[in-house]
Tab-separated table of C-alpha atoms and ligand atoms in Angstrom:
chain	number	residue	atom	x	y	z
A	1	MET	CA	11.915	23.056	-8.476
A	2	ASP	CA	9.114	20.839	-9.666
A	3	THR	CA	9.744	17.229	-10.470
A	4	GLY	CA	11.446	16.761	-13.796
A	5	LEU	CA	8.545	14.645	-14.891
A	6	SER	CA	5.919	17.298	-14.363
A	7	ARG	CA	8.059	19.851	-16.109
A	8	ARG	CA	8.580	17.663	-19.109
A	9	ASP	CA	4.943	16.642	-19.171
A	10	LEU	CA	3.879	20.274	-19.221
A	11	LEU	CA	6.253	20.893	-22.087
A	12	GLY	CA	5.471	17.518	-23.526
A	13	GLY	CA	3.971	16.240	-26.688
A	14	ALA	CA	5.530	15.387	-29.980
A	15	GLY	CA	5.642	19.000	-31.170
A	16	ALA	CA	7.625	20.252	-28.202
A	17	VAL	CA	9.963	17.299	-28.431
A	18	ALA	CA	10.594	17.838	-32.116
A	19	THR	CA	11.409	21.478	-31.365
A	20	LEU	CA	13.662	20.835	-28.394
A	21	GLY	CA	15.229	17.592	-29.466
A	22	LEU	CA	14.522	14.453	-27.456
A	23	LEU	CA	14.767	15.300	-23.750
A	24	ALA	CA	17.110	18.241	-24.440
A	25	PRO	CA	18.004	20.674	-23.013
A	26	PHE	CA	17.270	19.388	-19.507
A	27	PHE	CA	19.559	16.407	-19.689
A	28	THR	CA	22.763	17.777	-21.058
A	29	TRP	CA	25.618	17.442	-18.598
A	30	GLU	CA	26.130	21.198	-18.775
A	31	ALA	CA	22.502	21.896	-17.836
A	32	MET	CA	22.624	19.340	-15.041
A	33	ALA	CA	25.831	20.794	-13.653
A	34	SER	CA	24.556	24.372	-13.553
A	35	SER	CA	20.980	23.765	-12.403
A	36	SER	CA	19.291	24.261	-9.073
A	37	LYS	CA	22.010	23.804	-6.507
A	38	GLU	CA	20.197	25.819	-3.882
A	39	ALA	CA	21.755	27.710	-1.037
A	40	GLY	CA	21.988	26.133	2.387
A	41	ASP	CA	21.791	22.445	3.025
A	42	LYS	CA	18.703	21.720	0.904
A	43	PRO	CA	18.981	18.772	-1.438
A	44	ALA	CA	20.197	19.644	-4.917
A	45	PHE	CA	16.972	18.428	-6.511
A	46	ALA	CA	14.024	19.102	-4.208
A	47	HIS	CA	10.746	17.810	-5.578
A	48	LYS	CA	7.358	19.410	-5.047
A	49	LEU	CA	3.917	17.890	-5.278
A	50	PRO	CA	2.589	19.227	-8.579
A	51	PRO	CA	-1.014	20.467	-8.613
A	52	LEU	CA	-3.696	17.880	-9.379
A	53	PRO	CA	-4.560	18.559	-13.037
A	54	TYR	CA	-8.361	18.309	-12.469
A	55	SER	CA	-10.835	18.642	-9.612
A	56	GLU	CA	-10.934	15.925	-6.954
A	57	ASP	CA	-14.404	14.785	-8.057
A	58	ALA	CA	-13.587	14.810	-11.789
A	59	LEU	CA	-13.129	11.041	-11.950
A	60	GLU	CA	-16.496	10.223	-10.307
A	61	PRO	CA	-18.111	7.754	-10.349
A	62	ILE	CA	-15.160	5.566	-11.322
A	63	ILE	CA	-12.834	6.955	-8.648
A	64	ASP	CA	-14.563	8.806	-5.825
A	65	ARG	CA	-13.582	12.263	-4.574
A	66	GLN	CA	-12.449	11.105	-1.138
A	67	THR	CA	-10.117	8.491	-2.625
A	68	VAL	CA	-8.543	11.044	-4.975
A	69	ASN	CA	-8.175	13.508	-2.111
A	70	ILE	CA	-6.447	11.092	0.265
A	71	HIS	CA	-4.453	9.353	-2.444
A	72	TYR	CA	-3.037	12.591	-3.863
A	73	ASN	CA	-2.637	14.781	-0.812
A	74	LYS	CA	-1.541	12.132	1.674
A	75	HIS	CA	-0.019	9.182	-0.170
A	76	PHE	CA	1.517	10.860	-3.220
A	77	ALA	CA	2.638	13.806	-1.067
A	78	GLY	CA	4.197	11.327	1.362
A	79	TYR	CA	6.379	9.851	-1.377
A	80	VAL	CA	7.503	13.326	-2.455
A	81	THR	CA	8.481	14.087	1.158
A	82	GLY	CA	10.134	10.693	1.513
A	83	LEU	CA	12.172	11.225	-1.644
A	84	ASN	CA	13.313	14.679	-0.557
A	85	ASP	CA	14.229	13.391	2.911
A	86	THR	CA	16.253	10.607	1.338
A	87	LEU	CA	18.065	12.986	-1.017
A	88	ASP	CA	18.783	15.244	1.931
A	89	LYS	CA	20.230	12.355	3.963
A	90	LEU	CA	22.362	11.264	1.018
A	91	GLU	CA	23.738	14.782	0.675
A	92	LYS	CA	24.584	14.827	4.376
A	93	ALA	CA	26.194	11.396	4.109
A	94	ARG	CA	28.411	12.607	1.283
A	95	ALA	CA	29.318	15.757	3.218
A	96	ALA	CA	30.237	13.688	6.275
A	97	GLY	CA	31.897	10.914	4.301
A	98	ASP	CA	29.735	8.529	6.318
A	99	PHE	CA	28.009	5.857	4.244
A	100	SER	CA	27.115	3.533	7.116
A	101	ALA	CA	23.390	3.908	6.255
A	102	ILE	CA	23.797	3.554	2.497
A	103	LYS	CA	21.914	0.260	2.310
A	104	SER	CA	18.691	1.630	3.810
A	105	LEU	CA	19.090	4.963	2.016
A	106	SER	CA	19.434	3.190	-1.311
A	107	ARG	CA	16.276	1.217	-0.581
A	108	ASP	CA	14.451	4.433	0.340
A	109	LEU	CA	15.653	6.111	-2.834
A	110	ALA	CA	14.237	3.281	-4.948
A	111	PHE	CA	10.950	3.113	-3.004
A	112	HIS	CA	10.130	6.824	-2.763
A	113	GLY	CA	11.635	7.730	-6.129
A	114	SER	CA	9.596	5.070	-7.893
A	115	GLY	CA	6.531	6.103	-5.869
A	116	VAL	CA	6.839	9.690	-7.110
A	117	VAL	CA	7.313	8.674	-10.754
A	118	LEU	CA	4.454	6.179	-10.788
A	119	HIS	CA	1.960	8.424	-8.994
A	120	TRP	CA	2.663	11.325	-11.319
A	121	ILE	CA	2.148	9.089	-14.342
A	122	TYR	CA	-1.008	7.592	-12.799
A	123	PHE	CA	-2.706	10.905	-12.039
A	124	THR	CA	-1.772	12.507	-15.365
A	125	THR	CA	-2.880	9.542	-17.462
A	126	VAL	CA	-6.507	9.496	-16.342
A	127	ARG	CA	-9.193	12.046	-17.090
A	128	PRO	CA	-12.963	12.207	-17.243
A	129	LYS	CA	-14.550	11.038	-20.495
A	130	PRO	CA	-11.356	10.530	-22.498
A	131	ALA	CA	-11.236	9.632	-26.158
A	132	GLY	CA	-10.348	6.019	-26.919
A	133	PRO	CA	-6.974	4.934	-28.300
A	134	SER	CA	-6.105	6.336	-31.738
A	135	ASP	CA	-5.349	4.128	-34.717
A	136	ALA	CA	-1.646	4.863	-34.161
A	137	VAL	CA	-1.795	3.611	-30.566
A	138	ARG	CA	-3.778	0.551	-31.579
A	139	LYS	CA	-1.185	-0.232	-34.251
A	140	VAL	CA	1.745	-0.080	-31.839
A	141	LEU	CA	-0.113	-2.167	-29.253
A	142	ALA	CA	-1.050	-4.679	-31.956
A	143	ARG	CA	2.579	-4.915	-33.059
A	144	ASP	CA	3.757	-5.917	-29.606
A	145	PHE	CA	0.698	-7.727	-28.191
A	146	GLY	CA	-1.179	-8.990	-31.262
A	147	SER	CA	-4.199	-6.712	-30.837
A	148	PHE	CA	-5.608	-4.046	-28.555
A	149	ASP	CA	-7.862	-6.640	-26.937
A	150	ASN	CA	-4.896	-8.907	-26.248
A	151	PHE	CA	-3.019	-5.984	-24.765
A	152	TRP	CA	-5.876	-5.131	-22.429
A	153	LYS	CA	-6.467	-8.723	-21.336
A	154	GLN	CA	-2.795	-9.098	-20.390
A	155	PHE	CA	-2.637	-5.663	-18.729
A	156	ALA	CA	-5.780	-6.325	-16.689
A	157	ALA	CA	-4.626	-9.819	-15.698
A	158	ALA	CA	-1.175	-8.595	-14.678
A	159	THR	CA	-2.690	-5.725	-12.700
A	160	ASN	CA	-5.332	-7.829	-10.988
A	161	GLN	CA	-2.794	-10.441	-9.972
A	162	VAL	CA	-0.203	-8.143	-8.412
A	163	GLU	CA	0.668	-9.741	-5.084
A	164	ALA	CA	-0.336	-7.405	-2.254
A	165	SER	CA	0.448	-3.730	-3.026
A	166	GLY	CA	1.737	-2.666	-6.418
A	167	TRP	CA	1.061	-1.650	-9.980
A	168	GLY	CA	0.245	-2.836	-13.458
A	169	ILE	CA	2.563	-1.106	-15.919
A	170	LEU	CA	2.679	-0.686	-19.672
A	171	GLY	CA	6.204	0.445	-20.422
A	172	TRP	CA	8.720	1.021	-23.150
A	173	GLU	CA	11.715	-1.278	-22.908
A	174	PRO	CA	14.530	0.620	-24.637
A	175	PHE	CA	16.963	-2.274	-24.959
A	176	SER	CA	14.684	-4.286	-27.242
A	177	LYS	CA	12.642	-1.246	-28.317
A	178	ARG	CA	9.330	-2.872	-27.488
A	179	LEU	CA	6.350	-2.269	-25.273
A	180	VAL	CA	6.095	-4.637	-22.345
A	181	ILE	CA	3.603	-5.185	-19.539
A	182	MET	CA	5.100	-5.563	-16.099
A	183	GLN	CA	3.902	-5.901	-12.547
A	184	ALA	CA	5.485	-3.825	-9.812
A	185	GLU	CA	5.370	-4.977	-6.213
A	186	LYS	CA	5.434	-1.984	-3.888
A	187	HIS	CA	6.720	0.649	-6.363
A	188	GLN	CA	10.148	-0.565	-7.298
A	189	ASN	CA	10.285	-4.354	-7.382
A	190	LEU	CA	10.085	-6.519	-10.515
A	191	THR	CA	11.119	-3.887	-13.015
A	192	SER	CA	13.364	-4.265	-16.023
A	193	TRP	CA	16.205	-1.741	-16.066
A	194	GLY	CA	15.540	1.308	-18.227
A	195	LEU	CA	11.816	0.649	-18.541
A	196	MET	CA	9.842	3.858	-19.145
A	197	PRO	CA	6.300	3.560	-17.758
A	198	LEU	CA	3.676	4.945	-20.157
A	199	LEU	CA	0.454	3.789	-18.505
A	200	VAL	CA	0.171	2.596	-14.917
A	201	CYS	CA	-2.636	1.333	-12.706
A	202	ASP	CA	-2.196	1.639	-8.952
A	203	VAL	CA	-3.537	-1.378	-7.088
A	204	TRP	CA	-2.408	-0.506	-3.617
A	205	GLU	CA	-5.583	-0.737	-1.566
A	206	HIS	CA	-5.500	3.016	-0.923
A	207	ALA	CA	-6.235	3.525	-4.649
A	208	TYR	CA	-9.606	1.780	-4.639
A	209	TYR	CA	-10.674	0.303	-1.305
A	210	LEU	CA	-13.094	3.025	-0.159
A	211	LYS	CA	-15.321	2.397	-3.162
A	212	TYR	CA	-14.495	-1.115	-4.363
A	213	GLN	CA	-13.321	-2.865	-1.162
A	214	ASN	CA	-11.966	-6.265	-2.223
A	215	ARG	CA	-13.270	-5.999	-5.813
A	216	ARG	CA	-9.940	-5.054	-7.401
A	217	SER	CA	-10.848	-6.423	-10.838
A	218	GLU	CA	-13.975	-4.224	-10.971
A	219	TYR	CA	-11.803	-1.176	-10.262
A	220	VAL	CA	-9.320	-2.195	-12.970
A	221	GLU	CA	-12.094	-2.728	-15.521
A	222	ASN	CA	-13.578	0.694	-14.707
A	223	PHE	CA	-10.100	2.272	-14.789
A	224	LYS	CA	-10.037	1.352	-18.489
A	225	ASN	CA	-12.757	3.977	-19.073
A	226	ILE	CA	-10.713	6.902	-17.714
A	227	ILE	CA	-7.396	6.193	-19.460
A	228	ASP	CA	-6.252	9.273	-21.362
A	229	TRP	CA	-4.796	7.569	-24.436
A	230	LYS	CA	-3.784	10.908	-25.898
A	231	LYS	CA	-1.456	11.309	-22.927
A	232	VAL	CA	-0.079	7.798	-23.434
A	233	GLU	CA	0.569	8.669	-27.065
A	234	GLU	CA	2.295	11.949	-26.131
A	235	ARG	CA	4.434	10.178	-23.578
A	236	PHE	CA	5.333	7.529	-26.136
A	237	ALA	CA	6.396	10.248	-28.609
A	238	THR	CA	8.428	11.998	-25.929
A	239	TYR	CA	10.321	9.075	-24.430
A	240	CYS	CA	10.311	6.189	-26.858
A	241	SER	CA	12.822	6.260	-29.657
A	242	ARG	CA	13.481	3.522	-32.112
A	243	GLY	CA	16.788	5.175	-33.023
B	301	LIG	MN1	-0.896	5.017	-4.649
């Protein structure tokens, strides 16, 4: 099966959510219990690399074709494989009752699982020549950051100053029901539990180095011009409840 994220994104948008009910029916216990336990010793939830939703040169000149090609087909694909391998090993560990490797497997689950989530959000939240943020998006950002400009300044600063490899993340924090900007080191470090990423900027060197070399801030500033705010808004409607 495809990743849950891609499936929900394809179904996504406020209309679909209103029809189906928030996140239902995929996350009822009954649906979980009866879904996709495949024959043989495959992991219960095998993920596949979803197709890139645009051509590899669609983001030129901001992100070059070769970077998109390598980033998607090598790096993103590698995290999908890593996640499936980890799930497979966990299944085998449970079958054998042998949890001697649980510490490294748990680390791998966090690393590859977060890598899959963040890359899917990254590649589906950029597009060529997107419309700017709607008044509704600006209002929500202004509520939590003062203004759109304040939001962007903080997001860009956080992203530019990620130590080594990581991400800038705009996310929904369900405990306080607010938007927050976080940094992620690697894919999984420095998060706040339950945070739902809505907009992410990859600042591992593989995301920009072919074109921008050490000029990370130039890449981040150009990234602003390919953000698909409609997608951010859809994702917000799908995952972020004030209830
Ligand atoms: Mn990456």
